[in-house]
CSV table of C-alpha atoms in Angstrom, one decimal:
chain,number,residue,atom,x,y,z
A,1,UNK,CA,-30.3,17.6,-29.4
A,2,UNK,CA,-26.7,16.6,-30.2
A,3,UNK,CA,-25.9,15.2,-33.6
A,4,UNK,CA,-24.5,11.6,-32.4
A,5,UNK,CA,-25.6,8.4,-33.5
A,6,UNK,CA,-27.7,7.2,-31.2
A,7,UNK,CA,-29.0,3.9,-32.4
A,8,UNK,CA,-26.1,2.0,-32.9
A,9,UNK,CA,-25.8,-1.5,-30.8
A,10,UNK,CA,-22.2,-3.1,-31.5
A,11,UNK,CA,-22.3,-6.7,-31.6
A,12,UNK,CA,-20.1,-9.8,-32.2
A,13,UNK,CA,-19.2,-8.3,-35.5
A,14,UNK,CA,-20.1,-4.5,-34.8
A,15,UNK,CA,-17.0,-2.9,-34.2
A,16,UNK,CA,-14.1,-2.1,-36.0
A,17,UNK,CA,-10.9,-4.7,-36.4
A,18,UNK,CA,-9.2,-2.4,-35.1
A,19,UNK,CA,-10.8,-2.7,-31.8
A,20,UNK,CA,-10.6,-6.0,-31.7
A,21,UNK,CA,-8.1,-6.4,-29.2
A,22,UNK,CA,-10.4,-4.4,-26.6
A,23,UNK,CA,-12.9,-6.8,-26.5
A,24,UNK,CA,-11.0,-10.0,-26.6
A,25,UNK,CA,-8.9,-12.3,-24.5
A,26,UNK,CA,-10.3,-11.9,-20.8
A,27,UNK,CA,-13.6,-10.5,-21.9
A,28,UNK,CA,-15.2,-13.6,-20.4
A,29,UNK,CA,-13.5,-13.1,-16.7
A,30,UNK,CA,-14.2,-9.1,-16.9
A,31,UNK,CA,-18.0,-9.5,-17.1
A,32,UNK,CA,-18.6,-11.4,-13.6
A,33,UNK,CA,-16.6,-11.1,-10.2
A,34,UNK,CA,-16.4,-14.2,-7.5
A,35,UNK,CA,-17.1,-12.5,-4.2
A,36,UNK,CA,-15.4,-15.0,-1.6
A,37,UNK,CA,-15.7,-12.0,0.6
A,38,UNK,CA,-18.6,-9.8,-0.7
A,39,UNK,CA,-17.4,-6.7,0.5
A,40,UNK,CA,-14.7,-5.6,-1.3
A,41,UNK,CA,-14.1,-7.7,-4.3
A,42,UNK,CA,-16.2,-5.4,-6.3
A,43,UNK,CA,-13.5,-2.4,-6.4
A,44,UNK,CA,-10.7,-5.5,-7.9
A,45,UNK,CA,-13.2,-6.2,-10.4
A,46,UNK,CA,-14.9,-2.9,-11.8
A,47,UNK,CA,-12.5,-1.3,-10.3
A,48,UNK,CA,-13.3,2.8,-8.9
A,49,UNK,CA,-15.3,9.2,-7.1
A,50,UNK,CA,-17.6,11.7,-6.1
A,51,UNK,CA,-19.4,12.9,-9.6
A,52,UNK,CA,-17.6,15.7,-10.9
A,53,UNK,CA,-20.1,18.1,-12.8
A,54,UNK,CA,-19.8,18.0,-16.7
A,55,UNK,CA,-19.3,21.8,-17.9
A,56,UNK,CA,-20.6,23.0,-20.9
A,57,UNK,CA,-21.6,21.1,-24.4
A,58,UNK,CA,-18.7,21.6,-26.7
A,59,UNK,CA,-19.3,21.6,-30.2
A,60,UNK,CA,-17.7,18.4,-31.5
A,61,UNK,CA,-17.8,16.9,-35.2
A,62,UNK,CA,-20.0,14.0,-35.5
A,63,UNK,CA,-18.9,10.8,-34.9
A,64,UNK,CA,-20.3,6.7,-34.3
A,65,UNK,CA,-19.9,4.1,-31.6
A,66,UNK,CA,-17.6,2.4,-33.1
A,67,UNK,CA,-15.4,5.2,-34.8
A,68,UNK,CA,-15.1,6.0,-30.6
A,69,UNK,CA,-14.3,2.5,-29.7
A,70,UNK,CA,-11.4,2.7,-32.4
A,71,UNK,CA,-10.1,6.1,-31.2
A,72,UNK,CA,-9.7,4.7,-27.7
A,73,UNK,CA,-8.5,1.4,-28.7
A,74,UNK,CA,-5.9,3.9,-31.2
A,75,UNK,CA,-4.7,6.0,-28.5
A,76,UNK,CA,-0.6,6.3,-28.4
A,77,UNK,CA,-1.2,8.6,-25.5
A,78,UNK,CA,1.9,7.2,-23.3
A,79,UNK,CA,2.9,11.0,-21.4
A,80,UNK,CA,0.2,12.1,-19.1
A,81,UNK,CA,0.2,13.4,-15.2
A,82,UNK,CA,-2.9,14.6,-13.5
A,83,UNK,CA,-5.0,14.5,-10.5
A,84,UNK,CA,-8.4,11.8,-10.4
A,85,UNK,CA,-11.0,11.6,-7.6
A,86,UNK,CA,-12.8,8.5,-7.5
A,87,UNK,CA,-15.5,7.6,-5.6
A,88,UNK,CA,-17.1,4.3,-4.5
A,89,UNK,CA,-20.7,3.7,-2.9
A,90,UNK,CA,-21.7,0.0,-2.7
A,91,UNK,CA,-24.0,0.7,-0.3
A,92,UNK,CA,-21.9,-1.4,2.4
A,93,UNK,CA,-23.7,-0.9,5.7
A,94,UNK,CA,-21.4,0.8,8.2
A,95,UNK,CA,-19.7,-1.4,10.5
A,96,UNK,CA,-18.4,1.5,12.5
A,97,UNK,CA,-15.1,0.2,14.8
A,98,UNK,CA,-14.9,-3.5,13.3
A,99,UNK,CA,-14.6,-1.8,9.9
A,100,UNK,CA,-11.7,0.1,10.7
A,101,UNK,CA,-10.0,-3.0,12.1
A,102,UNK,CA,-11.1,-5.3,9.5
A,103,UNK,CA,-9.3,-2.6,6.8
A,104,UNK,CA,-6.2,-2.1,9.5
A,105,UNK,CA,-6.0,-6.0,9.0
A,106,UNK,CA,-6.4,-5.7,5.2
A,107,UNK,CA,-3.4,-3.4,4.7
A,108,UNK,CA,-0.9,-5.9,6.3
A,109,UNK,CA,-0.8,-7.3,3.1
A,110,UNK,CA,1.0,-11.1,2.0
A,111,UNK,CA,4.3,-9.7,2.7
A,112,UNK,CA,3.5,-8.0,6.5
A,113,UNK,CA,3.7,-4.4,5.0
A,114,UNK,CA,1.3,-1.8,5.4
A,115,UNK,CA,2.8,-0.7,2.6
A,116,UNK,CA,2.0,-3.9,0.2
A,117,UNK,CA,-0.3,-2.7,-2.8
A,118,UNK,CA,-1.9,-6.0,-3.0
A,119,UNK,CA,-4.3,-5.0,-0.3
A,120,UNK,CA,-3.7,-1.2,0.7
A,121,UNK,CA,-5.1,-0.7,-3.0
A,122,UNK,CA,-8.4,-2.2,-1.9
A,123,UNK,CA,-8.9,1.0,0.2
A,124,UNK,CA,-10.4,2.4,-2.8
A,125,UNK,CA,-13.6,0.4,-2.5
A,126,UNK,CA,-15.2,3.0,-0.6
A,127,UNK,CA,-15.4,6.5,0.0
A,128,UNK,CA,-13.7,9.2,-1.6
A,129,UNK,CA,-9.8,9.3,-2.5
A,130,UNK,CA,-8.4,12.0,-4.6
A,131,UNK,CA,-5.2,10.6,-7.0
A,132,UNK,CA,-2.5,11.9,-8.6
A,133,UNK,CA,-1.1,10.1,-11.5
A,134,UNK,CA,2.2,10.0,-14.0
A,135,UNK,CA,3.1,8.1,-16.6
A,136,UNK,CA,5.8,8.2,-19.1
A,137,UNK,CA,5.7,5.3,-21.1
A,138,UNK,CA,5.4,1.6,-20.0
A,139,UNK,CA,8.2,1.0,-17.7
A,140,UNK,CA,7.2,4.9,-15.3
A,141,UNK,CA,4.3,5.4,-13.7
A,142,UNK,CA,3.4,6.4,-10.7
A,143,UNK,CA,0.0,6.3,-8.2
A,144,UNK,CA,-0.5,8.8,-5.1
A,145,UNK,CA,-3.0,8.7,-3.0
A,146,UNK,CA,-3.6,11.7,-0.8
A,147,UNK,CA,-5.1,11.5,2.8
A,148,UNK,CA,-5.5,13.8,5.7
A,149,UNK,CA,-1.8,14.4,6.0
A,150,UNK,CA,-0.8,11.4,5.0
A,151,UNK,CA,0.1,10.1,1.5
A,152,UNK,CA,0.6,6.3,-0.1
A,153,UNK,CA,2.4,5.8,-3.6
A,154,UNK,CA,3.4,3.1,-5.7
A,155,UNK,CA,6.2,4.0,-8.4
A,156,UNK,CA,7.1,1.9,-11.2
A,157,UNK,CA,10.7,2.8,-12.5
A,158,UNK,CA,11.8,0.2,-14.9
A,159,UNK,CA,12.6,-3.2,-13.1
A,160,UNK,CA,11.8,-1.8,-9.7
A,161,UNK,CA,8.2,-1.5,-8.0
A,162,UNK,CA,8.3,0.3,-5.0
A,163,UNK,CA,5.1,1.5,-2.3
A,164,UNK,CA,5.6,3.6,0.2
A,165,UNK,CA,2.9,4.8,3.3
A,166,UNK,CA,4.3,7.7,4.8
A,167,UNK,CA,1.4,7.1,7.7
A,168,UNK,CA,3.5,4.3,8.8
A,169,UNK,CA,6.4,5.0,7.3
A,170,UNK,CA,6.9,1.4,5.6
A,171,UNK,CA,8.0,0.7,2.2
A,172,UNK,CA,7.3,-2.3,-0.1
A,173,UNK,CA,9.6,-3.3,-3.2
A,174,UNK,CA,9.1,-6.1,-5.8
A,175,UNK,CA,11.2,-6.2,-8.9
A,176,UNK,CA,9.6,-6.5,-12.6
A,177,UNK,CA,10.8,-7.3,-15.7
A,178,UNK,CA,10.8,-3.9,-18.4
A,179,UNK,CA,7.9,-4.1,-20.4
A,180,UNK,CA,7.6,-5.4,-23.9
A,181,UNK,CA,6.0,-3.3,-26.3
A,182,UNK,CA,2.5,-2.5,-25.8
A,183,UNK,CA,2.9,-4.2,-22.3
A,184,UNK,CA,3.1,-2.9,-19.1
A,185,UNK,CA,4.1,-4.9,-16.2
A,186,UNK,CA,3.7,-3.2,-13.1
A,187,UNK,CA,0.8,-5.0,-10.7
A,188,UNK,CA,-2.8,-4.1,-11.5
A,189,UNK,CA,-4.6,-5.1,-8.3
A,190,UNK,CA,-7.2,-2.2,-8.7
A,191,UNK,CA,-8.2,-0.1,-12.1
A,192,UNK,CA,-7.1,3.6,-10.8
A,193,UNK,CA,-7.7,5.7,-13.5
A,194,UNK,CA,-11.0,6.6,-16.2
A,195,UNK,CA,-8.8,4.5,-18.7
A,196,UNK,CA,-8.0,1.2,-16.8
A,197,UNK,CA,-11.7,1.7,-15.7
A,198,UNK,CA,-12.8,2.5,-19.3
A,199,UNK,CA,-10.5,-0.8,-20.1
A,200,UNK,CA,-12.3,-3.3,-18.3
A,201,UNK,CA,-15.8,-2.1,-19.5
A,202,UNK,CA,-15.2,-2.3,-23.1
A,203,UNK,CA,-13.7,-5.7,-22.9
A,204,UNK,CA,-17.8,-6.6,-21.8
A,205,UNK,CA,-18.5,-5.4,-25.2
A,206,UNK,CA,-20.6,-8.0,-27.3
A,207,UNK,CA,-23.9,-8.6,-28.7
A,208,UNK,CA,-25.4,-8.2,-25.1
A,209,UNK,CA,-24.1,-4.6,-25.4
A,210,UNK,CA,-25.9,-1.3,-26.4
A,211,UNK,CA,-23.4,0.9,-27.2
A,212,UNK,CA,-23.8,4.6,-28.6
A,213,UNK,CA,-22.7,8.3,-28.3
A,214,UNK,CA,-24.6,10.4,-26.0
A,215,UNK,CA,-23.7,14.3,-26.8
A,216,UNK,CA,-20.3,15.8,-25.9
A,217,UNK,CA,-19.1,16.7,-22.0
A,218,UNK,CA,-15.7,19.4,-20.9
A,219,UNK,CA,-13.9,17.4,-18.4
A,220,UNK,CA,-10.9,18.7,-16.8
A,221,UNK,CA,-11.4,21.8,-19.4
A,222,UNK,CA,-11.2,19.2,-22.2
A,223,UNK,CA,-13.8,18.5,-24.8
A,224,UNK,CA,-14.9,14.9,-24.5
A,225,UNK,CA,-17.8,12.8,-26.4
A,226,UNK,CA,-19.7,10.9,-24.0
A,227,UNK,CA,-20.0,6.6,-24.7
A,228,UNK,CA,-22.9,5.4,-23.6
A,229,UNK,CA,-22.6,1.3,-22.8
A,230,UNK,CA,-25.8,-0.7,-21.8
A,231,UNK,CA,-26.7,-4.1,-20.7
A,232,UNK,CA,-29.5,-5.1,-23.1
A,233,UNK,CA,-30.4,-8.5,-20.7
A,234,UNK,CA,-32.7,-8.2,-17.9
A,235,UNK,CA,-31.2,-9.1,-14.7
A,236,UNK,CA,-28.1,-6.8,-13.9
A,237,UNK,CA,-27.3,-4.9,-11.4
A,238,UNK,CA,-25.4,-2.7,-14.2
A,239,UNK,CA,-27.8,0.3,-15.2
A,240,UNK,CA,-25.4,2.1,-17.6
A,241,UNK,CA,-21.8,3.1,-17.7
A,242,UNK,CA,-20.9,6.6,-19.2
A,243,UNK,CA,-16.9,6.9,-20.5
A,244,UNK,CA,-16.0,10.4,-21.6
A,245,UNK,CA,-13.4,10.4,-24.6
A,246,UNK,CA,-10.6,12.9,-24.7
A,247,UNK,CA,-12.1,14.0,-28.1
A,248,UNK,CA,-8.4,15.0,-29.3
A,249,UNK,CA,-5.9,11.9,-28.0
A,250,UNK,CA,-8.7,9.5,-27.0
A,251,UNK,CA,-8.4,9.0,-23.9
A,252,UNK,CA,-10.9,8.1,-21.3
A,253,UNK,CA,-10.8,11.1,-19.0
A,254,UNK,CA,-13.8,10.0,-16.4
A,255,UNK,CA,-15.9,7.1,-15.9
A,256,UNK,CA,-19.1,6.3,-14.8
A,257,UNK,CA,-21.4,3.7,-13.5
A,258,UNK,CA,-24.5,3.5,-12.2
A,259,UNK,CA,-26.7,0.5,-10.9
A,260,UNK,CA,-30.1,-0.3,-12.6
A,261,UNK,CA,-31.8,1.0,-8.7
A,262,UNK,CA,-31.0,4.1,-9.3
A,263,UNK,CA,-29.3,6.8,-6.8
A,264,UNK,CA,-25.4,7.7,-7.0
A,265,UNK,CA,-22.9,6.3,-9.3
A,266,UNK,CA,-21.5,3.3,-7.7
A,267,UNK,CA,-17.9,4.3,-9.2
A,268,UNK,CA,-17.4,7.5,-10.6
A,269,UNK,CA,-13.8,8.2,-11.6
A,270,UNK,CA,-12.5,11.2,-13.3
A,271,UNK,CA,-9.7,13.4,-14.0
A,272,UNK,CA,-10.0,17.1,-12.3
A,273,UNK,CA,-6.3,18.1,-13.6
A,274,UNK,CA,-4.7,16.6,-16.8
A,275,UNK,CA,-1.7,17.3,-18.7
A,276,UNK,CA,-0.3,15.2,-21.6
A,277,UNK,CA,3.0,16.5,-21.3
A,278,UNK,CA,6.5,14.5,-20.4
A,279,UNK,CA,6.4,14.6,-16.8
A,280,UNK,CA,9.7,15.8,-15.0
A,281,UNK,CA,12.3,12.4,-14.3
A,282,UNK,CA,12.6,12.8,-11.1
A,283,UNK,CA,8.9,12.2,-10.6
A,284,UNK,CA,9.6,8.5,-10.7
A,285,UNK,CA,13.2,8.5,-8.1
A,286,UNK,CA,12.4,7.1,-5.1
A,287,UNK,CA,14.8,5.8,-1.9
A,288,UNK,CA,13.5,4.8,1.1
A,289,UNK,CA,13.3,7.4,3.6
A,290,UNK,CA,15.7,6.7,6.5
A,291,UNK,CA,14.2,4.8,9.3
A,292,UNK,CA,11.5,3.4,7.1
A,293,UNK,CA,11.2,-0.3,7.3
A,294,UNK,CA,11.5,-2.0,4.0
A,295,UNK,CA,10.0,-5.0,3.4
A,296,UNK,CA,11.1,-7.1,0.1
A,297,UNK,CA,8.0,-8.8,-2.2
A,298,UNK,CA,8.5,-11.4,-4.5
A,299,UNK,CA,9.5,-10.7,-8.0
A,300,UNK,CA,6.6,-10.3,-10.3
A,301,UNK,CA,8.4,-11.9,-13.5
A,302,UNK,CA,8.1,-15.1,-11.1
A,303,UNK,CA,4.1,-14.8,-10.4
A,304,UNK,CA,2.4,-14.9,-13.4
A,305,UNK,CA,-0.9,-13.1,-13.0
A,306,UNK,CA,-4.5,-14.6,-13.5
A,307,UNK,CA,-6.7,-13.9,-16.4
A,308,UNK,CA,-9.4,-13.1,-13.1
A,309,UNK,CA,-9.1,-10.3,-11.2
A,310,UNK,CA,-10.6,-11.8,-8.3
A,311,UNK,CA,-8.0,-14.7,-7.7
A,312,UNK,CA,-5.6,-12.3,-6.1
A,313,UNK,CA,-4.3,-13.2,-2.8
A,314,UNK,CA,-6.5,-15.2,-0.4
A,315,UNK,CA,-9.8,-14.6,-2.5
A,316,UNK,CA,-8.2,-17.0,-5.5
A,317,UNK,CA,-8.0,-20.4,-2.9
A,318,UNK,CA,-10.0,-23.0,-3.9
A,319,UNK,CA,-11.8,-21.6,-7.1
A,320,UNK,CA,-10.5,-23.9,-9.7
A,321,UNK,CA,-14.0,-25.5,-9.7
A,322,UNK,CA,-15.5,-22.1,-10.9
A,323,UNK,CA,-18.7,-22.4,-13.7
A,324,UNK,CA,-20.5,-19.8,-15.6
A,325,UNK,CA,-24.2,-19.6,-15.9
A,326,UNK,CA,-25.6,-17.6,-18.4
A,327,UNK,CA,-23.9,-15.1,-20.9
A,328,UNK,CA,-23.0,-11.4,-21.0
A,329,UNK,CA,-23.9,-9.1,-18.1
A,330,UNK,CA,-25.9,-11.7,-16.4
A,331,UNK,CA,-23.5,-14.1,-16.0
A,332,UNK,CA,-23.6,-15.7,-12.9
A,333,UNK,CA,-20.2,-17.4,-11.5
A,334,UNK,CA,-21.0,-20.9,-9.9
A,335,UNK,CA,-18.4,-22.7,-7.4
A,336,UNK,CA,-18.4,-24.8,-4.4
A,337,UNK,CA,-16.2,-23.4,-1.3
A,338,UNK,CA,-16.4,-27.2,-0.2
A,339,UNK,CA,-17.5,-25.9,3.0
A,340,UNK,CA,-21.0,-26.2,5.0
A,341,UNK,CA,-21.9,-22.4,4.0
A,342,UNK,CA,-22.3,-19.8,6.7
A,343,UNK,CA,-22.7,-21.5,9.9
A,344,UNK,CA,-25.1,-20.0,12.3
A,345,UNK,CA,-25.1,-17.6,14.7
A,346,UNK,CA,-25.7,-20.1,17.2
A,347,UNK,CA,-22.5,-22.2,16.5
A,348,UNK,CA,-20.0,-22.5,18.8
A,349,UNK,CA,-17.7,-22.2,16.5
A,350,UNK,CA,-19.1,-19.7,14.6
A,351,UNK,CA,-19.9,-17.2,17.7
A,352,UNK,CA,-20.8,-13.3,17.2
A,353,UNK,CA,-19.0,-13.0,14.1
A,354,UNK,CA,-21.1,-15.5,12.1
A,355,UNK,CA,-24.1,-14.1,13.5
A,356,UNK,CA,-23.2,-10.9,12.9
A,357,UNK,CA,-21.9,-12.0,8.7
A,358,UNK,CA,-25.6,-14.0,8.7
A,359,UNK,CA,-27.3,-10.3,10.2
A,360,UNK,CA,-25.9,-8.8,6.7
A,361,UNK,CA,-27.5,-11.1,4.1
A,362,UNK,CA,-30.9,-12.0,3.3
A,363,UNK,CA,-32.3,-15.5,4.2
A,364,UNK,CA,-33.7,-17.3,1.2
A,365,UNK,CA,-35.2,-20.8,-0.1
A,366,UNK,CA,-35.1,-23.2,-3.0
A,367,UNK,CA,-34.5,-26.3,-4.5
A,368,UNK,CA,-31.6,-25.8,-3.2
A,369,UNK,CA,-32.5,-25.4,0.3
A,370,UNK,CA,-31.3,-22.5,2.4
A,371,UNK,CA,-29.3,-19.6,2.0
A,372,UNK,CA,-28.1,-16.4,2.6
A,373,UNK,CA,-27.5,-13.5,0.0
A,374,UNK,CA,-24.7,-11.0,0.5
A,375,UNK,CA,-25.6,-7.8,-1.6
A,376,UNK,CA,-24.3,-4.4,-2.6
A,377,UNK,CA,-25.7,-2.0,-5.2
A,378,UNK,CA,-23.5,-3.8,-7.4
A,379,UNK,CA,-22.6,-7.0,-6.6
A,380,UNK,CA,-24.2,-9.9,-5.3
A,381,UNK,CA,-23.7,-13.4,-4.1
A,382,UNK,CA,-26.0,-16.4,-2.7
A,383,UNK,CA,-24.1,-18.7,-0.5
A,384,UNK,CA,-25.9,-22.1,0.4
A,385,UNK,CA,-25.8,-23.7,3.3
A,386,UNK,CA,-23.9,-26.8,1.4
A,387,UNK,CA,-21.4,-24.3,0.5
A,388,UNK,CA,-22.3,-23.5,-3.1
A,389,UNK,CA,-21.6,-19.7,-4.2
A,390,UNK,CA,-23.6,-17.7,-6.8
A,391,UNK,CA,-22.0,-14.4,-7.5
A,392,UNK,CA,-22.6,-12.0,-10.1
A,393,UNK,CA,-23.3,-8.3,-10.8
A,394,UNK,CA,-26.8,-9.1,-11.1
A,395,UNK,CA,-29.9,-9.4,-9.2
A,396,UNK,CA,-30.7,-11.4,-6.3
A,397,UNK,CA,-33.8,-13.2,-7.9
A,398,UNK,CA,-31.5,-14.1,-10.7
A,399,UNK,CA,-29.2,-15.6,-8.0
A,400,UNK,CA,-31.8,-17.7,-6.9
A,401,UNK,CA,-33.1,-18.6,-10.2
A,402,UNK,CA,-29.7,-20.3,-10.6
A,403,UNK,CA,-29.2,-21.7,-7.7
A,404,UNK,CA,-32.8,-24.3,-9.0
A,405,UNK,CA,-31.6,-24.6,-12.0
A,406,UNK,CA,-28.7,-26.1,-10.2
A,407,UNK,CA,-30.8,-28.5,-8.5
C-alpha cells in the first residue's frame, strides 16, 4: 500500500493560495458543456487516447493533495517536445458514410480551409490520434498530428499562427499578438496535451471535489504521483479522473477519465516520448509549400475569446439566454434554442435527416411534455419539443429531473 494521503477532500478553502489561480476565473463554465450539437462538443469541453499501461511503482517521497495541486500550479516548465496519443470513446454510434461526410464538412472550417484549426481540431473527438508536440516558451509551440501518410500541424511562432494539411495541401494563417507574461495566445479550440487536459479539470476543483493521491505511476520512463479527482454528488456522468504528475517539474504527463458506467476511459491522454529540453529553432519555421493554397483568418488580437469553450464558431449562436441548474459536477446548463425542438421524422421539412437525428435519442416525458435525449458516455442533453435544451455531463434522469423543475 502506498504511503499517500488518501483522505484528503480539498474544498472552498482546502488548497493552497498558491493554487488559487487553478481553480478560479472560468471554473464555473469548465464544469458543464452546452451541446447544440451533441456529438462533438464534448472533445471542446474536456478536451482528449488509447490507455497507455503504467510501468512500475516508483518509490516517491510522500506527499498531499494539495502539496500536488501546488506543484502543478508551480510548474515553470516552458521547454518540452514529445509525442502524446490520445484517445476518445463517447460511445457515438457509427454512422458509417454520413459520418465521414459530416467530418469532411466539419474541416471546411469559417474561413473555407481544410486547414482552419477551429474545426480540423474537432477530429480529435474520436478515435485514436498520436501527437507530437514543442514548446519553447509562450510565443513557440507547435501541434502535429500524424495520420496514415498524412500529417496536420498548427505552429505558433510569435505573432504568426499558421496550419497546414499536407492531405490537401492547404494552409491557414491568423496573426496574434506576443504573449504577455504567463499568457499564451495562440487559439485553444481543443485541450491537446495531459496539461491543458489536467488544466481544465482542476479548475472543477471545489467543495464538490474529492481529491487525493493514489500511489505513484512511470510514464514515458518518468516517475509520476498519480491525483485522484472525484465528483462527490450523485448524478454525473464523471466517474473519476486520474492526472499523473511529472514528480520532478510537475507536469501533467497523462490524463485520464472515466465515466461513472464503467468500461474504457472516455479520454485518455498521455505522453509516450518526453523531453524537457530547448527544442531546435527551426522546429517552429514554416513557409507554405509551393502550390499550397493559403487562406488568410482573421487576427486573433481582434476576436476576443469566450470564457466557454463551447461558444466557438456556429455552436456559440443564440446562447446568451444560457442558465445553470445545480452546482459542481451536476450542473445542468439550461437555454432555449427559440426553436420548436426536433421536428419529426415525418415533417416535410424535416425529411430523413430528422428522423434519422430523432432514431439517436431517447424519447422521454414530463411536465414538460415531450422530448428527446441525445447521450454519450459523457455528455448528455434533453431537447424539448418547445425548444428548451438541458445539457450537462450528467445523467439522463437528472436531465429530466430539471427539465420539471422547470415547469
Amino acid at each position: 500500500m502506498a504511503p499517500y494521503e488518501s483522505d484528503r477532500t480539498a474544498g472552498a478553502e482546502g488548497l493552497p493560495d498558491e493554487a488559487d489561480d487553478v481553480r478560479a476565473g472560468r471554473r464555473k463554465a469548465a464544469r458543464y458543456v452546452v451541446p447544440v450539437a451533441v456529438v462533438g462538443v464534448a472533445a471542446a469541453t474536456i478536451g482528449l487516447v488509447p490507455a497507455l499501461a503504467d510501468s512500475g511503482d516508483p518509490s516517491l517521497p510522500k506527499i498531499t493533495a494539495e502539496q500536488l495541486i501546488e506543484k502543478i500550479a508551480k510548474s515553470d516548465v516552458q521547454q518540452l517536445s514529445g509525442t502524446v496519443k490520445v484517445s476518445t470513446d463517447l460511445g457515438l454510434p457509427s454512422l458509417g458514410g454520413l459520418e465521414s461526410g459530416m467530418l469532411s464538412g466539419a474541416t471546411k472550417g469559417s474561413g473555407g480551409s481544410s486547414a482552419d484549426p477551429q474545426s480540423k481540431l474537432m477530429e480529435l473527438a474520436s478515435g485514436t490520434h498520436t501527437l507530437r508536440v514543442a514548446a519553447d516558451g509562450p510565443d513557440k509551440a507547435k501541434v502535429s498530428v500524424l495520420e496514415n501518410a498524412a500529417e496536420y500541424s498548427i505552429i505558433h511562432n510569435g505573432n504568426d499562427v499558421w496550419a497546414y494539411d499536407s492531405k490537401s495541401n492547404e494552409v491557414y494563417h491568423s496573426t496574434a499578438p506576443a504573449a504577455e507574461k504567463g499568457q499564451e495566445k495562440a487559439p485553444k479550440d481543443v485541450p491537446t496535451t495531459p496539461k491543458e487536459l489536467a488544466d481544465e479539470a482542476l479548475k472543477s476543483v471545489d467543495d464538490t471535489t474529492s481529491v487525493t493521491v493514489d500511489g505513484t505511476a512511470q510514464v514515458a520512463g518518468r516517475d509520476a504521483y498519480k491525483l485522484l479527482i472525484k465528483p462527490k454528488q450523485s448524478g454525473s456522468t464523471v466517474g473519476a479522473i486520474t492526472v499523473a504528475v511529472d514528480a520532478k517539474t510537475g507536469v501533467p504527463l497523462k490524463f485520464t477519465l472515466v465515466p461513472t458506467s464503467g468500461g474504457a476511459a472516455v479520454v485518455d491522454a498521455g505522453f509516450t516520448q518526453v523531453a524537457f529540453a530547448k527544442p531546435a529553432a527551426s522546429t517552429f519555421d514554416f513557409t507554405p509549400p509551393k502550390g499550397a493554397k493559403v487562406t488568410e483568418g482573421k487576427d486573433t488580437k481582434d476576436t476576443k475569446a469566450p470564457e466557454s469553450a463551447p461558444s466557438r464558431g456556429d455552436l456559440g449562436k443564440g446562447l446568451d439566454g444560457v442558465k445553470t441548474v445545480g452546482k459542481g459536477w451536476s450542473t445542468i446548463a439550461e437555454f432555449d434554442t427559440g426553436g420548436q425542438g426536433m421536428p419529426s421524422g415525418s415533417s416535410s421539412e424535416g425529411g430523413n435527416v430528422s428522423g434519422f437525428l430523432n432514431s439517436l435519442g431517447d424519447h422521454v416525458k414530463g411536465k414538460f411534455g415531450s422530448g428527446t435525449v441525445f447521450s454519450t458516455r459523457l455528455v448528455n442533453a434533453l431537447i424539448t419539443d418547445d425548444g428548451k435544451v438541458y445539457a450537462g455531463a450528467v445523467t439522463k434522469d437528472a436531465l429530466v429531473k430539471a427539465a420539471n423543475a422547470a415547469h
